[in-house]
Amino acid sequence: MAVVQDRPEGSERNGPSRDPSSELSARRVTIEPWGVEVGPLAHLADERARLGQLRFDHFAVRQQGATIGAVVEGLDLCDPLEDGAVAELRTALHEFKVLFFRDQPLTPAQHVAFARRFGELEVHPFIPANPDQPELVRFEKEATVGGYENGWHSDVSWRARPSLGAVLHAVEIPPVGGDTLFADMCAAYDGLPPDLRDRIDGLVAVHDYSKVFGHMVEERDRVAMRERHPPVEHPVVRTHPETGRKLLYVNRFFVDHIVGMDRAESDALVDRLARAAETVEYQCRFRWEADSVAFWDNRSVQHYASSDYWPQRRVMERASIVGERPA
Ligand code: SIN
């Protein structure tokens, strides 16, 4: 029979010590022998409350997950936005980490124009693009092309300057399924046990496109592609350049190894850290409708596109905004 063992809350940030009367009710316990931890994630409480207080002049927001995600209402993204609205959207993006919009029938040109308000756009070297807009990658899935985005990742972390954000537009959606899930990697970092946070402080990981995209490169192009996109090193714990918050910057799509560790130690640590994104309390989940848009901060979230709709058709287009070198 499983044994339940008391275990102190992992995060010190907003742990139960804030209010002695809540200490018992906020305690995490481990169910043995499985090592399954259950109980409140107390470190989410203050951030959830803080986000719930945020108000904007140009639009309304409806909070989604505890610390991640908001539906934005009152903007038409097909029309050019005034500078004040763009500035507030940027703030909302940093705070909520992913913004959702309904009923935005963007043409590809309008999609690109909206995303450009937030910076220069990148062109993806591997995923096919919209025929008229090279800045839009096109995920066109159907019976003959399955969806392989169903793993937690941040986009293009194999670039020296991974994208700061992405704007994804639902062009055609399946009748059921195809949701996208997002995980707050600041909350994931805050929720690590303090000794693990100490252990990973200052570590560097090597990111590489080849596990996911290597098979798409023709033999004759391999050398040139490798020269253009060599493996890159990024900190395991990254500091968000706008909010100053620390976040976990490791994903199993693109991290090859952690510098200075042998393969077994590195694999175990990457796996342990990447699994933090799987904690449901750090997530929100978006159910698409045609012409919905998601705009995520690719630095502070990871995402996962549920691949439960095959062989139905699902067509999405994504613009990615060039980011900075992680630090
Ligand atoms: C992606 O991984 O950027 C695609 C997400 C999606 O199709 O929902």
Short mmCIF file of C-alpha atoms and ligand atoms in Angstrom, two decimals:
data_model
loop_
_atom_site.label_atom_id
_atom_site.label_comp_id
_atom_site.label_asym_id
_atom_site.label_seq_id
_atom_site.Cartn_x
_atom_site.Cartn_y
_atom_site.Cartn_z
CA MET A 1 0.00 0.00 0.00
CA ALA A 2 1.21 3.51 -0.77
CA VAL A 3 2.63 5.47 2.15
CA VAL A 4 2.07 9.20 2.37
CA GLN A 5 5.03 11.13 3.73
CA ASP A 6 5.06 14.75 4.75
CA ARG A 7 7.49 16.87 2.82
CA PRO A 8 8.06 20.60 3.20
CA GLU A 9 7.00 22.81 0.29
CA GLY A 10 9.81 22.97 -2.28
CA SER A 11 9.77 26.70 -2.96
CA GLU A 12 10.71 29.22 -0.35
CA ARG A 13 9.40 32.12 -2.41
CA ASN A 14 5.85 32.25 -1.11
CA GLY A 15 5.87 29.12 0.99
CA PRO A 16 3.56 28.28 3.88
CA SER A 17 5.71 30.21 6.35
CA ARG A 18 3.97 33.41 5.15
CA ASP A 19 1.00 32.55 7.31
CA PRO A 20 1.54 30.04 10.13
CA SER A 21 -2.15 29.19 10.22
CA SER A 22 -1.99 27.93 6.62
CA GLU A 23 1.12 25.81 7.17
CA LEU A 24 -0.68 22.48 7.37
CA SER A 25 -3.08 23.10 4.50
CA ALA A 26 -0.26 24.17 2.14
CA ARG A 27 2.02 21.23 2.88
CA ARG A 28 3.16 19.01 -0.02
CA VAL A 29 3.23 15.27 0.59
CA THR A 30 4.91 12.46 -1.31
CA ILE A 31 3.06 9.26 -2.11
CA GLU A 32 5.54 6.39 -1.82
CA PRO A 33 6.86 4.27 -3.39
CA TRP A 34 6.08 6.32 -6.50
CA GLY A 35 7.64 9.60 -5.41
CA VAL A 36 4.45 11.35 -6.54
CA GLU A 37 4.10 14.76 -4.86
CA VAL A 38 0.64 16.14 -4.21
CA GLY A 39 -0.73 19.20 -2.48
CA PRO A 40 -0.88 22.94 -3.14
CA LEU A 41 1.88 24.72 -5.03
CA ALA A 42 1.89 27.61 -2.58
CA HIS A 43 4.46 29.65 -4.48
CA LEU A 44 1.84 30.41 -7.15
CA ALA A 45 -0.54 32.25 -4.83
CA ASP A 46 0.94 35.76 -4.74
CA GLU A 47 1.64 35.88 -8.48
CA ARG A 48 -1.88 34.62 -9.27
CA ALA A 49 -3.35 37.38 -7.09
CA ARG A 50 -1.02 40.05 -8.55
CA LEU A 51 -1.97 39.16 -12.13
CA GLY A 52 -5.64 39.22 -11.20
CA GLN A 53 -5.28 42.91 -10.28
CA LEU A 54 -3.79 44.04 -13.61
CA ARG A 55 -5.87 46.43 -15.72
CA PHE A 56 -5.14 47.97 -19.12
CA ASP A 57 -6.51 51.07 -20.86
CA HIS A 58 -6.76 49.67 -24.40
CA PHE A 59 -8.27 46.21 -23.77
CA ALA A 60 -9.68 43.89 -21.13
CA VAL A 61 -7.94 40.71 -19.95
CA ARG A 62 -9.38 37.47 -18.58
CA GLN A 63 -6.81 35.47 -16.63
CA GLN A 64 -6.55 31.79 -17.66
CA GLY A 65 -4.03 29.69 -15.70
CA ALA A 66 -2.80 30.52 -12.20
CA THR A 67 0.26 32.44 -13.37
CA ILE A 68 0.06 32.13 -17.16
CA GLY A 69 -2.29 33.14 -19.93
CA ALA A 70 -4.92 35.79 -20.53
CA VAL A 71 -7.65 36.22 -23.12
CA VAL A 72 -7.46 39.75 -24.51
CA GLU A 73 -10.74 41.38 -25.50
CA GLY A 74 -11.47 44.62 -27.32
CA LEU A 75 -8.76 44.69 -30.02
CA ASP A 76 -9.01 44.08 -33.76
CA LEU A 77 -5.61 42.76 -34.85
CA CYS A 78 -6.54 43.06 -38.56
CA ASP A 79 -6.29 46.85 -38.28
CA PRO A 80 -3.10 48.74 -37.43
CA LEU A 81 -3.00 49.26 -33.67
CA GLU A 82 -2.14 52.56 -32.07
CA ASP A 83 1.25 52.73 -30.33
CA GLY A 84 -0.35 52.84 -26.87
CA ALA A 85 -2.15 49.55 -27.48
CA VAL A 86 1.06 47.91 -28.73
CA ALA A 87 2.96 49.12 -25.66
CA GLU A 88 0.26 47.72 -23.35
CA LEU A 89 0.20 44.41 -25.25
CA ARG A 90 3.96 44.14 -24.74
CA THR A 91 3.48 44.67 -20.99
CA ALA A 92 0.61 42.16 -20.88
CA LEU A 93 2.75 39.63 -22.76
CA HIS A 94 5.55 39.93 -20.22
CA GLU A 95 3.12 39.62 -17.31
CA PHE A 96 0.80 36.85 -18.53
CA LYS A 97 3.40 35.18 -20.82
CA VAL A 98 0.80 34.13 -23.38
CA LEU A 99 -2.11 36.16 -24.75
CA PHE A 100 -5.13 34.74 -26.57
CA PHE A 101 -7.44 36.51 -29.00
CA ARG A 102 -10.69 35.29 -30.61
CA ASP A 103 -12.23 36.16 -33.98
CA GLN A 104 -9.19 37.64 -35.74
CA PRO A 105 -9.58 36.77 -39.46
CA LEU A 106 -6.02 37.86 -40.32
CA THR A 107 -4.76 37.71 -43.88
CA PRO A 108 -1.13 36.52 -44.03
CA ALA A 109 -0.05 40.13 -44.68
CA GLN A 110 -2.02 41.40 -41.66
CA HIS A 111 -0.56 38.63 -39.53
CA VAL A 112 2.98 39.67 -40.49
CA ALA A 113 2.16 43.36 -39.99
CA PHE A 114 0.84 42.72 -36.47
CA ALA A 115 3.85 40.61 -35.43
CA ARG A 116 6.27 43.20 -36.88
CA ARG A 117 5.03 45.76 -34.36
CA PHE A 118 7.01 43.77 -31.78
CA GLY A 119 10.28 43.42 -33.71
CA GLU A 120 12.04 41.98 -36.72
CA LEU A 121 10.68 38.60 -37.90
CA GLU A 122 12.76 35.51 -38.53
CA VAL A 123 12.54 33.05 -41.43
CA HIS A 124 12.61 29.41 -40.34
CA PRO A 125 15.19 27.33 -42.25
CA PHE A 126 13.38 23.99 -41.88
CA ILE A 127 9.59 24.30 -41.59
CA PRO A 128 7.69 25.14 -44.84
CA ALA A 129 6.44 28.72 -45.13
CA ASN A 130 3.28 30.39 -46.39
CA PRO A 131 3.85 30.72 -50.17
CA ASP A 132 3.39 34.52 -50.10
CA GLN A 133 4.91 35.34 -46.72
CA PRO A 134 8.24 33.64 -45.96
CA GLU A 135 8.08 34.98 -42.37
CA LEU A 136 5.06 32.74 -41.68
CA VAL A 137 5.81 29.09 -41.01
CA ARG A 138 2.85 26.93 -41.97
CA PHE A 139 1.91 23.86 -39.94
CA GLU A 140 -0.38 22.05 -42.37
CA LYS A 141 -1.37 18.74 -40.83
CA GLU A 142 -3.65 16.05 -42.21
CA ALA A 143 -3.81 12.28 -42.77
CA THR A 144 -0.47 12.23 -44.62
CA VAL A 145 1.33 14.74 -42.37
CA GLY A 146 1.10 14.11 -38.63
CA GLY A 147 1.64 16.70 -35.90
CA TYR A 148 5.02 16.30 -34.18
CA GLU A 149 4.88 19.42 -32.01
CA ASN A 150 3.49 17.41 -29.08
CA GLY A 151 6.50 17.71 -26.81
CA TRP A 152 7.36 20.56 -24.42
CA HIS A 153 9.72 23.00 -26.10
CA SER A 154 10.54 26.62 -26.70
CA ASP A 155 10.91 27.54 -30.35
CA VAL A 156 14.31 27.73 -32.04
CA SER A 157 16.33 27.58 -28.81
CA TRP A 158 19.06 26.24 -31.15
CA ARG A 159 19.57 29.75 -32.50
CA ALA A 160 22.16 32.07 -30.97
CA ARG A 161 19.26 34.53 -30.62
CA PRO A 162 16.10 32.44 -30.12
CA SER A 163 12.82 34.17 -30.85
CA LEU A 164 11.42 36.46 -28.17
CA GLY A 165 7.86 35.66 -29.09
CA ALA A 166 5.55 33.99 -31.57
CA VAL A 167 2.14 34.86 -33.01
CA LEU A 168 0.18 31.75 -34.03
CA HIS A 169 -3.02 32.07 -36.10
CA ALA A 170 -5.53 29.22 -36.47
CA VAL A 171 -6.33 28.96 -40.19
CA GLU A 172 -8.25 25.65 -40.12
CA ILE A 173 -9.00 23.70 -36.99
CA PRO A 174 -10.17 20.11 -36.52
CA PRO A 175 -13.69 19.51 -35.14
CA VAL A 176 -12.20 18.08 -31.92
CA GLY A 177 -8.72 18.32 -30.40
CA GLY A 178 -5.56 20.13 -31.44
CA ASP A 179 -5.37 22.31 -28.30
CA THR A 180 -2.07 23.98 -27.44
CA LEU A 181 -0.74 23.93 -23.88
CA PHE A 182 1.65 26.47 -22.39
CA ALA A 183 3.86 26.17 -19.29
CA ASP A 184 5.22 29.01 -17.15
CA MET A 185 8.96 28.39 -16.83
CA CYS A 186 9.38 31.14 -14.20
CA ALA A 187 6.95 29.28 -11.92
CA ALA A 188 8.76 26.04 -12.83
CA TYR A 189 12.08 27.53 -11.72
CA ASP A 190 10.60 28.98 -8.50
CA GLY A 191 9.10 25.58 -7.67
CA LEU A 192 12.40 23.67 -7.81
CA PRO A 193 13.82 22.54 -4.47
CA PRO A 194 16.42 25.08 -3.25
CA ASP A 195 19.30 22.57 -3.46
CA LEU A 196 18.48 21.90 -7.12
CA ARG A 197 18.31 25.64 -7.84
CA ASP A 198 21.78 25.97 -6.27
CA ARG A 199 23.08 23.03 -8.32
CA ILE A 200 21.99 24.45 -11.67
CA ASP A 201 23.05 28.03 -10.97
CA GLY A 202 25.67 28.97 -13.60
CA LEU A 203 25.27 25.80 -15.70
CA VAL A 204 25.27 26.06 -19.49
CA ALA A 205 23.45 23.78 -21.97
CA VAL A 206 24.24 23.08 -25.63
CA HIS A 207 21.22 23.45 -27.93
CA ASP A 208 21.17 21.89 -31.39
CA TYR A 209 18.49 21.64 -34.14
CA SER A 210 19.54 18.24 -35.41
CA LYS A 211 17.49 15.86 -33.23
CA VAL A 212 14.24 17.43 -34.44
CA PHE A 213 15.08 18.93 -37.82
CA GLY A 214 18.20 17.02 -38.94
CA HIS A 215 16.18 14.53 -41.00
CA MET A 216 14.73 17.40 -43.06
CA VAL A 217 18.15 18.46 -44.36
CA GLU A 218 19.27 16.89 -47.66
CA GLU A 219 22.63 15.13 -47.52
CA ARG A 220 24.17 17.69 -49.88
CA ASP A 221 23.08 20.62 -47.64
CA ARG A 222 24.24 19.19 -44.32
CA VAL A 223 27.63 20.91 -44.10
CA ALA A 224 26.31 24.33 -45.15
CA MET A 225 23.37 24.08 -42.73
CA ARG A 226 25.65 23.08 -39.88
CA GLU A 227 27.92 26.06 -40.62
CA ARG A 228 24.92 28.38 -40.66
CA HIS A 229 23.44 26.92 -37.47
CA PRO A 230 26.19 25.48 -35.24
CA PRO A 231 25.32 24.16 -31.76
CA VAL A 232 24.91 27.06 -29.34
CA GLU A 233 25.36 27.46 -25.58
CA HIS A 234 22.67 29.02 -23.39
CA PRO A 235 22.35 29.30 -19.60
CA VAL A 236 20.22 26.62 -17.97
CA VAL A 237 18.69 29.35 -15.82
CA ARG A 238 17.94 32.40 -17.90
CA THR A 239 16.97 35.88 -16.66
CA HIS A 240 14.05 37.45 -18.49
CA PRO A 241 15.38 40.72 -19.94
CA GLU A 242 12.15 42.67 -19.26
CA THR A 243 10.88 41.31 -15.94
CA GLY A 244 14.22 40.29 -14.38
CA ARG A 245 12.70 36.96 -13.32
CA LYS A 246 14.76 33.79 -13.43
CA LEU A 247 13.38 30.94 -15.52
CA LEU A 248 14.26 27.42 -16.52
CA TYR A 249 15.57 27.34 -20.10
CA VAL A 250 15.94 23.64 -20.89
CA ASN A 251 13.85 21.55 -23.29
CA ARG A 252 14.23 18.01 -24.59
CA PHE A 253 13.62 18.93 -28.25
CA PHE A 254 16.79 20.93 -28.61
CA VAL A 255 19.11 20.54 -25.62
CA ASP A 256 21.87 18.07 -26.40
CA HIS A 257 23.83 18.17 -23.15
CA ILE A 258 24.99 20.27 -20.23
CA VAL A 259 28.56 21.51 -20.53
CA GLY A 260 31.08 19.81 -18.22
CA MET A 261 28.96 16.76 -17.33
CA ASP A 262 29.24 13.20 -18.55
CA ARG A 263 26.41 11.94 -20.72
CA ALA A 264 24.55 10.02 -18.00
CA GLU A 265 24.63 12.89 -15.49
CA SER A 266 23.67 15.44 -18.14
CA ASP A 267 20.79 13.35 -19.51
CA ALA A 268 19.37 12.78 -16.03
CA LEU A 269 19.56 16.47 -15.15
CA VAL A 270 18.07 17.68 -18.45
CA ASP A 271 15.26 15.18 -18.07
CA ARG A 272 14.58 16.25 -14.46
CA LEU A 273 14.51 19.95 -15.37
CA ALA A 274 12.49 19.54 -18.56
CA ARG A 275 9.84 17.59 -16.66
CA ALA A 276 9.08 20.72 -14.61
CA ALA A 277 7.05 21.97 -17.60
CA GLU A 278 4.71 18.99 -17.16
CA THR A 279 3.34 20.25 -13.83
CA VAL A 280 -0.28 21.02 -14.62
CA GLU A 281 -0.44 23.90 -12.11
CA TYR A 282 2.17 25.79 -14.16
CA GLN A 283 0.11 25.46 -17.35
CA CYS A 284 -2.81 26.82 -19.26
CA ARG A 285 -4.51 25.14 -22.20
CA PHE A 286 -6.01 26.89 -25.22
CA ARG A 287 -8.91 25.45 -27.20
CA TRP A 288 -8.67 26.86 -30.69
CA GLU A 289 -11.48 28.21 -32.85
CA ALA A 290 -10.96 29.30 -36.45
CA ASP A 291 -9.22 32.71 -36.42
CA SER A 292 -8.07 32.47 -32.83
CA VAL A 293 -4.58 33.86 -32.21
CA ALA A 294 -2.05 33.01 -29.49
CA PHE A 295 0.87 35.34 -28.82
CA TRP A 296 3.46 33.84 -26.46
CA ASP A 297 6.64 35.04 -24.86
CA ASN A 298 8.98 32.34 -26.14
CA ARG A 299 11.52 33.14 -23.42
CA SER A 300 9.32 32.46 -20.42
CA VAL A 301 7.00 29.70 -21.68
CA GLN A 302 7.29 26.31 -23.26
CA HIS A 303 4.44 24.94 -25.36
CA TYR A 304 3.00 21.62 -26.50
CA ALA A 305 0.57 21.13 -29.41
CA SER A 306 -1.72 18.21 -28.65
CA SER A 307 -1.60 15.70 -31.52
CA ASP A 308 -4.97 14.08 -30.85
CA TYR A 309 -6.77 15.11 -34.06
CA TRP A 310 -5.09 12.90 -36.69
CA PRO A 311 -6.19 12.22 -39.45
CA GLN A 312 -8.20 15.46 -39.35
CA ARG A 313 -6.81 18.62 -40.91
CA ARG A 314 -5.27 21.37 -38.76
CA VAL A 315 -3.58 24.40 -40.35
CA MET A 316 -1.77 27.03 -38.30
CA GLU A 317 0.58 29.83 -39.30
CA ARG A 318 3.23 31.30 -37.03
CA ALA A 319 5.28 34.48 -37.12
CA SER A 320 8.34 34.52 -34.83
CA ILE A 321 9.96 37.70 -33.56
CA VAL A 322 13.76 37.75 -33.34
CA GLY A 323 14.96 37.81 -29.75
CA GLU A 324 18.15 38.53 -27.84
CA ARG A 325 21.00 36.28 -26.75
CA PRO A 326 19.85 34.55 -23.54
CA ALA A 327 21.68 35.65 -20.40
C1 SIN B 1 4.52 25.20 -32.43
O1 SIN B 1 5.12 24.30 -31.85
O2 SIN B 1 4.96 26.35 -32.50
C2 SIN B 1 3.16 24.91 -33.03
C3 SIN B 1 2.10 25.03 -32.00
C4 SIN B 1 0.74 24.59 -32.50
O3 SIN B 1 0.63 24.14 -33.64
O4 SIN B 1 -0.21 24.68 -31.73
#
